[in-house]
Amino acid sequence: MKKEPPTRNFWHSIFIIFCALVSGFLLSFISFGLLWSGISWHIQLIMTLPFLLLSCAVYRWSKGALGSCAFIVVGAAPMGVLISQFRDTNDSHLMPVLVVLSWILGVLAGCYLGYLSRSARMTD
């Protein structure tokens, strides 16, 4: 079996990390745009699904490196902090914080689904 040179593995890992950072930021930016356009907080919780799919794809693409999924959360952190400063109609920070936590739960669930799909493929 042919081994890849170490520089290829290094740049492949850097590319995955960069893509995870940028895509996490873009998804959070889209979520912020939806919030700014007047979508209700409850509909904002649907943004969990793109984070789930993204983290599942990154986990599989990085060949099971769990740290790569953490960069999705790091990329989404600036907008997450900004969104958590808003208030809902009850003058509370609860819904914005729940939206940001749903992103994090989506990333964790996507990593878990990626783990399950990789382990199922390995046993076949």
Short mmCIF file of N, CA, C and O in Angstrom, two decimals:
data_model
loop_
_atom_site.label_atom_id
_atom_site.label_comp_id
_atom_site.label_asym_id
_atom_site.label_seq_id
_atom_site.Cartn_x
_atom_site.Cartn_y
_atom_site.Cartn_z
N MET A 1 0.84 -1.17 0.00
CA MET A 1 0.00 0.00 0.00
C MET A 1 0.89 1.24 0.00
O MET A 1 1.88 1.31 0.71
N LYS A 2 0.51 2.22 -0.78
CA LYS A 2 1.29 3.43 -0.95
C LYS A 2 0.93 4.44 0.15
O LYS A 2 -0.24 4.71 0.40
N LYS A 3 1.94 4.99 0.80
CA LYS A 3 1.70 5.99 1.84
C LYS A 3 1.77 7.38 1.24
O LYS A 3 2.56 7.65 0.34
N GLU A 4 0.94 8.26 1.77
CA GLU A 4 0.97 9.64 1.32
C GLU A 4 2.11 10.37 2.02
O GLU A 4 2.42 10.07 3.17
N PRO A 5 2.73 11.33 1.35
CA PRO A 5 3.78 12.09 2.02
C PRO A 5 3.20 12.92 3.16
O PRO A 5 2.04 13.32 3.12
N PRO A 6 4.00 13.18 4.20
CA PRO A 6 3.47 13.90 5.36
C PRO A 6 2.98 15.31 5.03
O PRO A 6 2.07 15.80 5.67
N THR A 7 3.57 15.95 4.03
CA THR A 7 3.11 17.30 3.71
C THR A 7 1.70 17.28 3.12
O THR A 7 0.92 18.19 3.35
N ARG A 8 1.37 16.22 2.40
CA ARG A 8 0.02 16.12 1.85
C ARG A 8 -1.00 15.97 2.97
O ARG A 8 -2.06 16.59 2.94
N ASN A 9 -0.69 15.14 3.96
CA ASN A 9 -1.61 14.99 5.09
C ASN A 9 -1.76 16.29 5.85
O ASN A 9 -2.85 16.63 6.31
N PHE A 10 -0.66 17.02 6.00
CA PHE A 10 -0.70 18.30 6.73
C PHE A 10 -1.61 19.29 6.01
O PHE A 10 -2.48 19.91 6.61
N TRP A 11 -1.41 19.47 4.70
CA TRP A 11 -2.21 20.44 3.96
C TRP A 11 -3.66 19.98 3.82
O TRP A 11 -4.57 20.82 3.78
N HIS A 12 -3.88 18.69 3.78
CA HIS A 12 -5.26 18.18 3.75
C HIS A 12 -5.96 18.51 5.06
O HIS A 12 -7.12 18.95 5.05
N SER A 13 -5.28 18.34 6.17
CA SER A 13 -5.86 18.68 7.47
C SER A 13 -6.12 20.17 7.59
O SER A 13 -7.17 20.59 8.10
N ILE A 14 -5.18 20.98 7.12
CA ILE A 14 -5.36 22.43 7.18
C ILE A 14 -6.55 22.86 6.32
O ILE A 14 -7.35 23.72 6.71
N PHE A 15 -6.70 22.24 5.16
CA PHE A 15 -7.82 22.56 4.28
C PHE A 15 -9.15 22.19 4.94
O PHE A 15 -10.12 22.94 4.86
N ILE A 16 -9.20 21.04 5.58
CA ILE A 16 -10.44 20.63 6.27
C ILE A 16 -10.77 21.60 7.39
O ILE A 16 -11.93 22.01 7.56
N ILE A 17 -9.76 22.00 8.17
CA ILE A 17 -9.98 22.95 9.27
C ILE A 17 -10.46 24.29 8.72
O ILE A 17 -11.40 24.89 9.25
N PHE A 18 -9.84 24.75 7.65
CA PHE A 18 -10.25 26.03 7.04
C PHE A 18 -11.69 25.95 6.54
O PHE A 18 -12.48 26.88 6.77
N CYS A 19 -12.03 24.87 5.88
CA CYS A 19 -13.40 24.70 5.38
C CYS A 19 -14.40 24.64 6.53
O CYS A 19 -15.51 25.19 6.43
N ALA A 20 -14.04 23.97 7.63
CA ALA A 20 -14.94 23.88 8.78
C ALA A 20 -15.14 25.26 9.41
O ALA A 20 -16.28 25.63 9.77
N LEU A 21 -14.07 26.04 9.53
CA LEU A 21 -14.19 27.39 10.09
C LEU A 21 -15.07 28.28 9.22
O LEU A 21 -15.99 28.93 9.72
N VAL A 22 -14.80 28.28 7.94
CA VAL A 22 -15.54 29.16 7.03
C VAL A 22 -17.00 28.73 6.94
O VAL A 22 -17.91 29.57 7.00
N SER A 23 -17.25 27.44 6.82
CA SER A 23 -18.64 27.00 6.69
C SER A 23 -19.41 27.20 8.00
O SER A 23 -20.61 27.52 7.96
N GLY A 24 -18.78 27.05 9.15
CA GLY A 24 -19.45 27.34 10.42
C GLY A 24 -19.82 28.81 10.52
O GLY A 24 -20.91 29.17 10.96
N PHE A 25 -18.88 29.68 10.08
CA PHE A 25 -19.19 31.11 10.09
C PHE A 25 -20.31 31.44 9.11
O PHE A 25 -21.21 32.22 9.43
N LEU A 26 -20.26 30.86 7.92
CA LEU A 26 -21.29 31.16 6.92
C LEU A 26 -22.68 30.68 7.37
O LEU A 26 -23.67 31.39 7.15
N LEU A 27 -22.74 29.50 7.98
CA LEU A 27 -24.05 29.03 8.47
C LEU A 27 -24.58 29.95 9.57
O LEU A 27 -25.78 30.25 9.61
N SER A 28 -23.71 30.38 10.46
CA SER A 28 -24.18 31.28 11.52
C SER A 28 -24.55 32.64 10.94
O SER A 28 -25.48 33.28 11.42
N PHE A 29 -23.84 33.08 9.90
CA PHE A 29 -24.17 34.34 9.24
C PHE A 29 -25.54 34.24 8.56
O PHE A 29 -26.33 35.19 8.62
N ILE A 30 -25.82 33.12 7.93
CA ILE A 30 -27.14 32.90 7.32
C ILE A 30 -28.22 32.90 8.40
O ILE A 30 -29.29 33.50 8.22
N SER A 31 -27.94 32.27 9.51
CA SER A 31 -28.90 32.25 10.60
C SER A 31 -29.15 33.66 11.14
O SER A 31 -30.29 34.03 11.43
N PHE A 32 -28.09 34.43 11.25
CA PHE A 32 -28.23 35.82 11.70
C PHE A 32 -29.05 36.62 10.69
O PHE A 32 -29.89 37.44 11.08
N GLY A 33 -28.83 36.37 9.41
CA GLY A 33 -29.60 37.06 8.38
C GLY A 33 -31.07 36.70 8.44
O GLY A 33 -31.95 37.56 8.25
N LEU A 34 -31.37 35.42 8.69
CA LEU A 34 -32.77 35.01 8.84
C LEU A 34 -33.40 35.66 10.05
O LEU A 34 -34.56 36.09 10.01
N LEU A 35 -32.64 35.75 11.12
CA LEU A 35 -33.15 36.41 12.33
C LEU A 35 -33.39 37.89 12.07
O LEU A 35 -34.41 38.44 12.47
N TRP A 36 -32.48 38.51 11.37
CA TRP A 36 -32.60 39.94 11.08
C TRP A 36 -33.79 40.23 10.17
O TRP A 36 -34.40 41.29 10.24
N SER A 37 -34.11 39.26 9.29
CA SER A 37 -35.23 39.48 8.37
C SER A 37 -36.59 39.27 9.03
O SER A 37 -37.61 39.52 8.41
N GLY A 38 -36.62 38.81 10.26
CA GLY A 38 -37.87 38.73 10.99
C GLY A 38 -38.39 37.33 11.22
O GLY A 38 -39.53 37.16 11.65
N ILE A 39 -37.61 36.31 10.93
CA ILE A 39 -38.03 34.94 11.19
C ILE A 39 -38.12 34.76 12.71
O ILE A 39 -37.26 35.22 13.46
N SER A 40 -39.13 34.06 13.17
CA SER A 40 -39.30 33.90 14.63
C SER A 40 -38.23 32.99 15.22
O SER A 40 -37.55 32.24 14.53
N TRP A 41 -38.10 33.07 16.52
CA TRP A 41 -37.07 32.30 17.22
C TRP A 41 -37.28 30.81 17.07
O TRP A 41 -36.33 30.04 16.99
N HIS A 42 -38.54 30.39 17.05
CA HIS A 42 -38.84 28.96 16.97
C HIS A 42 -38.41 28.39 15.62
O HIS A 42 -37.96 27.26 15.54
N ILE A 43 -38.56 29.17 14.57
CA ILE A 43 -38.12 28.73 13.25
C ILE A 43 -36.59 28.70 13.18
O ILE A 43 -36.01 27.89 12.46
N GLN A 44 -35.96 29.55 13.96
CA GLN A 44 -34.50 29.58 14.00
C GLN A 44 -33.92 28.25 14.48
O GLN A 44 -32.80 27.90 14.13
N LEU A 45 -34.68 27.51 15.26
CA LEU A 45 -34.19 26.23 15.76
C LEU A 45 -34.00 25.20 14.65
O LEU A 45 -33.29 24.22 14.82
N ILE A 46 -34.61 25.45 13.48
CA ILE A 46 -34.42 24.56 12.33
C ILE A 46 -33.00 24.64 11.80
O ILE A 46 -32.53 23.73 11.14
N MET A 47 -32.28 25.71 12.13
CA MET A 47 -30.89 25.85 11.68
C MET A 47 -29.99 24.79 12.31
O MET A 47 -28.82 24.70 11.97
N THR A 48 -30.53 23.99 13.19
CA THR A 48 -29.77 22.87 13.73
C THR A 48 -29.44 21.86 12.63
O THR A 48 -28.35 21.29 12.62
N LEU A 49 -30.36 21.67 11.70
CA LEU A 49 -30.17 20.67 10.65
C LEU A 49 -28.97 20.95 9.75
O LEU A 49 -28.19 20.03 9.48
N PRO A 50 -28.76 22.18 9.26
CA PRO A 50 -27.55 22.40 8.46
C PRO A 50 -26.26 22.18 9.24
O PRO A 50 -25.28 21.66 8.70
N PHE A 51 -26.26 22.54 10.52
CA PHE A 51 -25.07 22.29 11.34
C PHE A 51 -24.85 20.79 11.52
O PHE A 51 -23.71 20.31 11.52
N LEU A 52 -25.93 20.04 11.68
CA LEU A 52 -25.83 18.59 11.80
C LEU A 52 -25.24 17.98 10.53
O LEU A 52 -24.31 17.18 10.59
N LEU A 53 -25.76 18.38 9.38
CA LEU A 53 -25.26 17.83 8.11
C LEU A 53 -23.82 18.24 7.85
O LEU A 53 -23.01 17.44 7.38
N LEU A 54 -23.48 19.47 8.18
CA LEU A 54 -22.11 19.93 7.97
C LEU A 54 -21.12 19.18 8.84
O LEU A 54 -20.07 18.74 8.37
N SER A 55 -21.45 18.99 10.11
CA SER A 55 -20.52 18.29 10.98
C SER A 55 -20.40 16.82 10.62
O SER A 55 -19.32 16.23 10.73
N CYS A 56 -21.49 16.22 10.16
CA CYS A 56 -21.42 14.83 9.71
C CYS A 56 -20.49 14.72 8.50
O CYS A 56 -19.66 13.81 8.42
N ALA A 57 -20.62 15.66 7.57
CA ALA A 57 -19.76 15.64 6.39
C ALA A 57 -18.30 15.89 6.74
O ALA A 57 -17.40 15.22 6.22
N VAL A 58 -18.05 16.84 7.63
CA VAL A 58 -16.66 17.13 8.03
C VAL A 58 -16.06 15.95 8.77
O VAL A 58 -14.89 15.60 8.57
N TYR A 59 -16.84 15.32 9.62
CA TYR A 59 -16.34 14.16 10.37
C TYR A 59 -15.95 13.03 9.41
O TYR A 59 -14.91 12.40 9.56
N ARG A 60 -16.79 12.79 8.43
CA ARG A 60 -16.47 11.72 7.48
C ARG A 60 -15.32 12.11 6.56
O ARG A 60 -14.50 11.29 6.21
N TRP A 61 -15.26 13.36 6.17
CA TRP A 61 -14.22 13.84 5.27
C TRP A 61 -12.85 13.84 5.95
O TRP A 61 -11.84 13.57 5.33
N SER A 62 -12.85 14.10 7.26
CA SER A 62 -11.59 14.12 7.99
C SER A 62 -11.19 12.74 8.50
O SER A 62 -10.28 12.61 9.30
N LYS A 63 -11.88 11.72 8.07
CA LYS A 63 -11.60 10.32 8.43
C LYS A 63 -11.68 10.08 9.93
O LYS A 63 -10.86 9.39 10.51
N GLY A 64 -12.67 10.67 10.57
CA GLY A 64 -12.94 10.39 11.97
C GLY A 64 -12.21 11.28 12.95
O GLY A 64 -12.15 10.96 14.13
N ALA A 65 -11.67 12.40 12.51
CA ALA A 65 -11.00 13.32 13.43
C ALA A 65 -12.06 14.21 14.09
O ALA A 65 -12.66 15.06 13.44
N LEU A 66 -12.28 13.97 15.36
CA LEU A 66 -13.33 14.70 16.08
C LEU A 66 -12.98 16.17 16.24
O LEU A 66 -13.87 17.02 16.28
N GLY A 67 -11.70 16.49 16.30
CA GLY A 67 -11.30 17.88 16.45
C GLY A 67 -11.70 18.76 15.29
O GLY A 67 -11.87 19.97 15.44
N SER A 68 -11.87 18.18 14.12
CA SER A 68 -12.29 18.97 12.95
C SER A 68 -13.69 19.52 13.14
O SER A 68 -13.99 20.62 12.67
N CYS A 69 -14.54 18.78 13.82
CA CYS A 69 -15.90 19.26 14.05
C CYS A 69 -15.92 20.42 15.05
O CYS A 69 -16.83 21.25 15.02
N ALA A 70 -14.93 20.48 15.92
CA ALA A 70 -14.87 21.58 16.87
C ALA A 70 -14.64 22.91 16.17
O ALA A 70 -15.06 23.96 16.67
N PHE A 71 -13.99 22.88 15.02
CA PHE A 71 -13.74 24.12 14.30
C PHE A 71 -15.01 24.70 13.68
O PHE A 71 -15.06 25.88 13.36
N ILE A 72 -16.03 23.90 13.52
CA ILE A 72 -17.32 24.42 13.07
C ILE A 72 -17.89 25.33 14.16
O ILE A 72 -18.38 26.43 13.87
N VAL A 73 -17.80 24.89 15.41
CA VAL A 73 -18.29 25.68 16.53
C VAL A 73 -17.44 26.94 16.69
O VAL A 73 -17.98 28.03 16.95
N VAL A 74 -16.13 26.81 16.49
CA VAL A 74 -15.25 27.97 16.58
C VAL A 74 -15.59 28.99 15.49
O VAL A 74 -15.60 30.20 15.74
N GLY A 75 -15.89 28.51 14.30
CA GLY A 75 -16.28 29.41 13.22
C GLY A 75 -17.61 30.10 13.47
O GLY A 75 -17.82 31.25 13.07
N ALA A 76 -18.51 29.41 14.13
CA ALA A 76 -19.83 29.98 14.41
C ALA A 76 -19.85 30.83 15.67
O ALA A 76 -20.84 31.52 15.94
N ALA A 77 -18.79 30.81 16.44
CA ALA A 77 -18.76 31.51 17.73
C ALA A 77 -18.97 33.02 17.63
O ALA A 77 -19.72 33.58 18.45
N PRO A 78 -18.34 33.74 16.68
CA PRO A 78 -18.57 35.19 16.67
C PRO A 78 -20.04 35.58 16.49
O PRO A 78 -20.55 36.43 17.21
N MET A 79 -20.72 34.94 15.55
CA MET A 79 -22.14 35.25 15.36
C MET A 79 -22.97 34.71 16.51
O MET A 79 -24.01 35.28 16.86
N GLY A 80 -22.55 33.59 17.10
CA GLY A 80 -23.27 33.04 18.24
C GLY A 80 -23.25 33.98 19.43
O GLY A 80 -24.26 34.17 20.12
N VAL A 81 -22.11 34.61 19.66
CA VAL A 81 -22.01 35.58 20.75
C VAL A 81 -22.87 36.79 20.44
O VAL A 81 -23.56 37.32 21.34
N LEU A 82 -22.88 37.23 19.19
CA LEU A 82 -23.70 38.38 18.82
C LEU A 82 -25.18 38.07 18.95
O LEU A 82 -25.94 38.88 19.50
N ILE A 83 -25.60 36.91 18.49
CA ILE A 83 -27.02 36.55 18.58
C ILE A 83 -27.46 36.40 20.03
O ILE A 83 -28.59 36.77 20.39
N SER A 84 -26.59 35.89 20.88
CA SER A 84 -27.00 35.69 22.28
C SER A 84 -27.17 37.02 23.03
O SER A 84 -27.71 37.03 24.13
N GLN A 85 -26.76 38.13 22.45
CA GLN A 85 -26.96 39.43 23.07
C GLN A 85 -28.36 40.00 22.83
O GLN A 85 -28.77 40.94 23.50
N PHE A 86 -29.08 39.44 21.86
CA PHE A 86 -30.43 39.92 21.56
C PHE A 86 -31.40 39.47 22.66
O PHE A 86 -31.09 38.60 23.46
N ARG A 87 -32.58 40.05 22.64
CA ARG A 87 -33.64 39.67 23.57
C ARG A 87 -34.85 39.23 22.78
O ARG A 87 -35.10 39.72 21.69
N ASP A 88 -35.61 38.30 23.36
CA ASP A 88 -36.84 37.86 22.69
C ASP A 88 -37.99 38.78 23.10
O ASP A 88 -37.78 39.80 23.75
N THR A 89 -39.20 38.41 22.73
CA THR A 89 -40.36 39.28 22.99
C THR A 89 -40.68 39.40 24.48
O THR A 89 -41.35 40.35 24.88
N ASN A 90 -40.20 38.47 25.28
CA ASN A 90 -40.44 38.53 26.72
C ASN A 90 -39.32 39.25 27.44
O ASN A 90 -39.21 39.15 28.66
N ASP A 91 -38.46 39.95 26.71
CA ASP A 91 -37.32 40.69 27.25
C ASP A 91 -36.36 39.76 28.00
O ASP A 91 -35.84 40.07 29.04
N SER A 92 -36.14 38.58 27.41
CA SER A 92 -35.27 37.57 27.99
C SER A 92 -34.23 37.15 26.96
O SER A 92 -34.42 37.31 25.76
N HIS A 93 -33.13 36.62 27.43
CA HIS A 93 -32.08 36.12 26.55
C HIS A 93 -32.22 34.61 26.30
O HIS A 93 -31.35 34.01 25.70
N LEU A 94 -33.30 34.01 26.76
CA LEU A 94 -33.45 32.56 26.71
C LEU A 94 -33.47 32.03 25.28
O LEU A 94 -32.73 31.10 24.94
N MET A 95 -34.31 32.55 24.41
CA MET A 95 -34.41 32.02 23.05
C MET A 95 -33.13 32.19 22.23
O MET A 95 -32.72 31.26 21.55
N PRO A 96 -32.45 33.35 22.30
CA PRO A 96 -31.19 33.44 21.56
C PRO A 96 -30.15 32.44 22.04
O PRO A 96 -29.43 31.84 21.24
N VAL A 97 -30.08 32.24 23.34
CA VAL A 97 -29.12 31.27 23.88
C VAL A 97 -29.52 29.86 23.45
O VAL A 97 -28.65 29.04 23.11
N LEU A 98 -30.81 29.55 23.43
CA LEU A 98 -31.26 28.24 22.98
C LEU A 98 -30.94 28.01 21.50
O LEU A 98 -30.61 26.90 21.10
N VAL A 99 -31.03 29.05 20.69
CA VAL A 99 -30.70 28.93 19.27
C VAL A 99 -29.23 28.57 19.12
O VAL A 99 -28.87 27.66 18.36
N VAL A 100 -28.36 29.27 19.83
CA VAL A 100 -26.93 29.00 19.74
C VAL A 100 -26.60 27.61 20.30
O VAL A 100 -25.79 26.87 19.74
N LEU A 101 -27.26 27.23 21.38
CA LEU A 101 -27.05 25.87 21.92
C LEU A 101 -27.56 24.81 20.96
O LEU A 101 -26.99 23.72 20.89
N SER A 102 -28.61 25.12 20.20
CA SER A 102 -29.09 24.14 19.22
C SER A 102 -28.07 23.95 18.11
O SER A 102 -27.93 22.85 17.58
N TRP A 103 -27.32 25.00 17.76
CA TRP A 103 -26.24 24.83 16.79
C TRP A 103 -25.19 23.87 17.32
O TRP A 103 -24.74 22.97 16.62
N ILE A 104 -24.83 24.06 18.58
CA ILE A 104 -23.80 23.20 19.18
C ILE A 104 -24.30 21.76 19.27
O ILE A 104 -23.55 20.82 18.98
N LEU A 105 -25.56 21.59 19.66
CA LEU A 105 -26.13 20.24 19.71
C LEU A 105 -26.20 19.62 18.32
O LEU A 105 -26.00 18.41 18.16
N GLY A 106 -26.48 20.43 17.31
CA GLY A 106 -26.48 19.94 15.94
C GLY A 106 -25.11 19.45 15.51
O GLY A 106 -24.97 18.42 14.85
N VAL A 107 -24.07 20.19 15.89
CA VAL A 107 -22.70 19.77 15.57
C VAL A 107 -22.36 18.47 16.27
O VAL A 107 -21.79 17.55 15.68
N LEU A 108 -22.71 18.37 17.55
CA LEU A 108 -22.43 17.13 18.31
C LEU A 108 -23.19 15.94 17.75
O LEU A 108 -22.65 14.84 17.62
N ALA A 109 -24.46 16.17 17.40
CA ALA A 109 -25.26 15.08 16.82
C ALA A 109 -24.72 14.66 15.46
O ALA A 109 -24.69 13.47 15.13
N GLY A 110 -24.25 15.61 14.67
CA GLY A 110 -23.66 15.29 13.38
C GLY A 110 -22.38 14.49 13.51
O GLY A 110 -22.12 13.57 12.73
N CYS A 111 -21.56 14.84 14.50
CA CYS A 111 -20.34 14.06 14.75
C CYS A 111 -20.69 12.64 15.17
O CYS A 111 -20.04 11.68 14.74
N TYR A 112 -21.73 12.51 15.98
CA TYR A 112 -22.13 11.18 16.41
C TYR A 112 -22.67 10.36 15.24
O TYR A 112 -22.36 9.18 15.10
N LEU A 113 -23.47 11.00 14.40
CA LEU A 113 -23.97 10.29 13.22
C LEU A 113 -22.84 9.92 12.27
O LEU A 113 -22.85 8.84 11.66
N GLY A 114 -21.86 10.80 12.13
CA GLY A 114 -20.68 10.47 11.33
C GLY A 114 -19.91 9.31 11.90
O GLY A 114 -19.43 8.44 11.18
N TYR A 115 -19.82 9.27 13.24
CA TYR A 115 -19.15 8.16 13.91
C TYR A 115 -19.91 6.85 13.66
O TYR A 115 -19.30 5.82 13.36
N LEU A 116 -21.23 6.91 13.78
CA LEU A 116 -22.03 5.70 13.55
C LEU A 116 -21.91 5.22 12.11
O LEU A 116 -21.81 4.02 11.86
N SER A 117 -21.91 6.15 11.17
CA SER A 117 -21.83 5.74 9.77
C SER A 117 -20.44 5.20 9.43
O SER A 117 -20.32 4.27 8.64
N ARG A 118 -19.40 5.74 10.04
CA ARG A 118 -18.05 5.24 9.79
C ARG A 118 -17.87 3.86 10.41
O ARG A 118 -17.28 2.97 9.82
N SER A 119 -18.40 3.68 11.64
CA SER A 119 -18.24 2.37 12.28
C SER A 119 -19.08 1.31 11.59
O SER A 119 -18.68 0.15 11.51
N ALA A 120 -20.23 1.68 11.04
CA ALA A 120 -21.05 0.70 10.31
C ALA A 120 -20.36 0.32 9.01
O ALA A 120 -20.43 -0.83 8.59
N ARG A 121 -19.70 1.27 8.38
CA ARG A 121 -19.01 0.98 7.15
C ARG A 121 -17.76 0.13 7.40
O ARG A 121 -17.38 -0.68 6.59
N MET A 122 -17.13 0.31 8.54
CA MET A 122 -15.92 -0.45 8.87
C MET A 122 -16.23 -1.92 9.14
O MET A 122 -15.42 -2.77 8.87
N THR A 123 -17.40 -2.20 9.71
CA THR A 123 -17.71 -3.58 10.06
C THR A 123 -18.21 -4.38 8.86
O THR A 123 -18.27 -5.60 8.93
N ASP A 124 -18.62 -3.71 7.77
CA ASP A 124 -19.09 -4.44 6.59
C ASP A 124 -17.96 -5.16 5.88
O ASP A 124 -16.85 -4.91 5.90
#
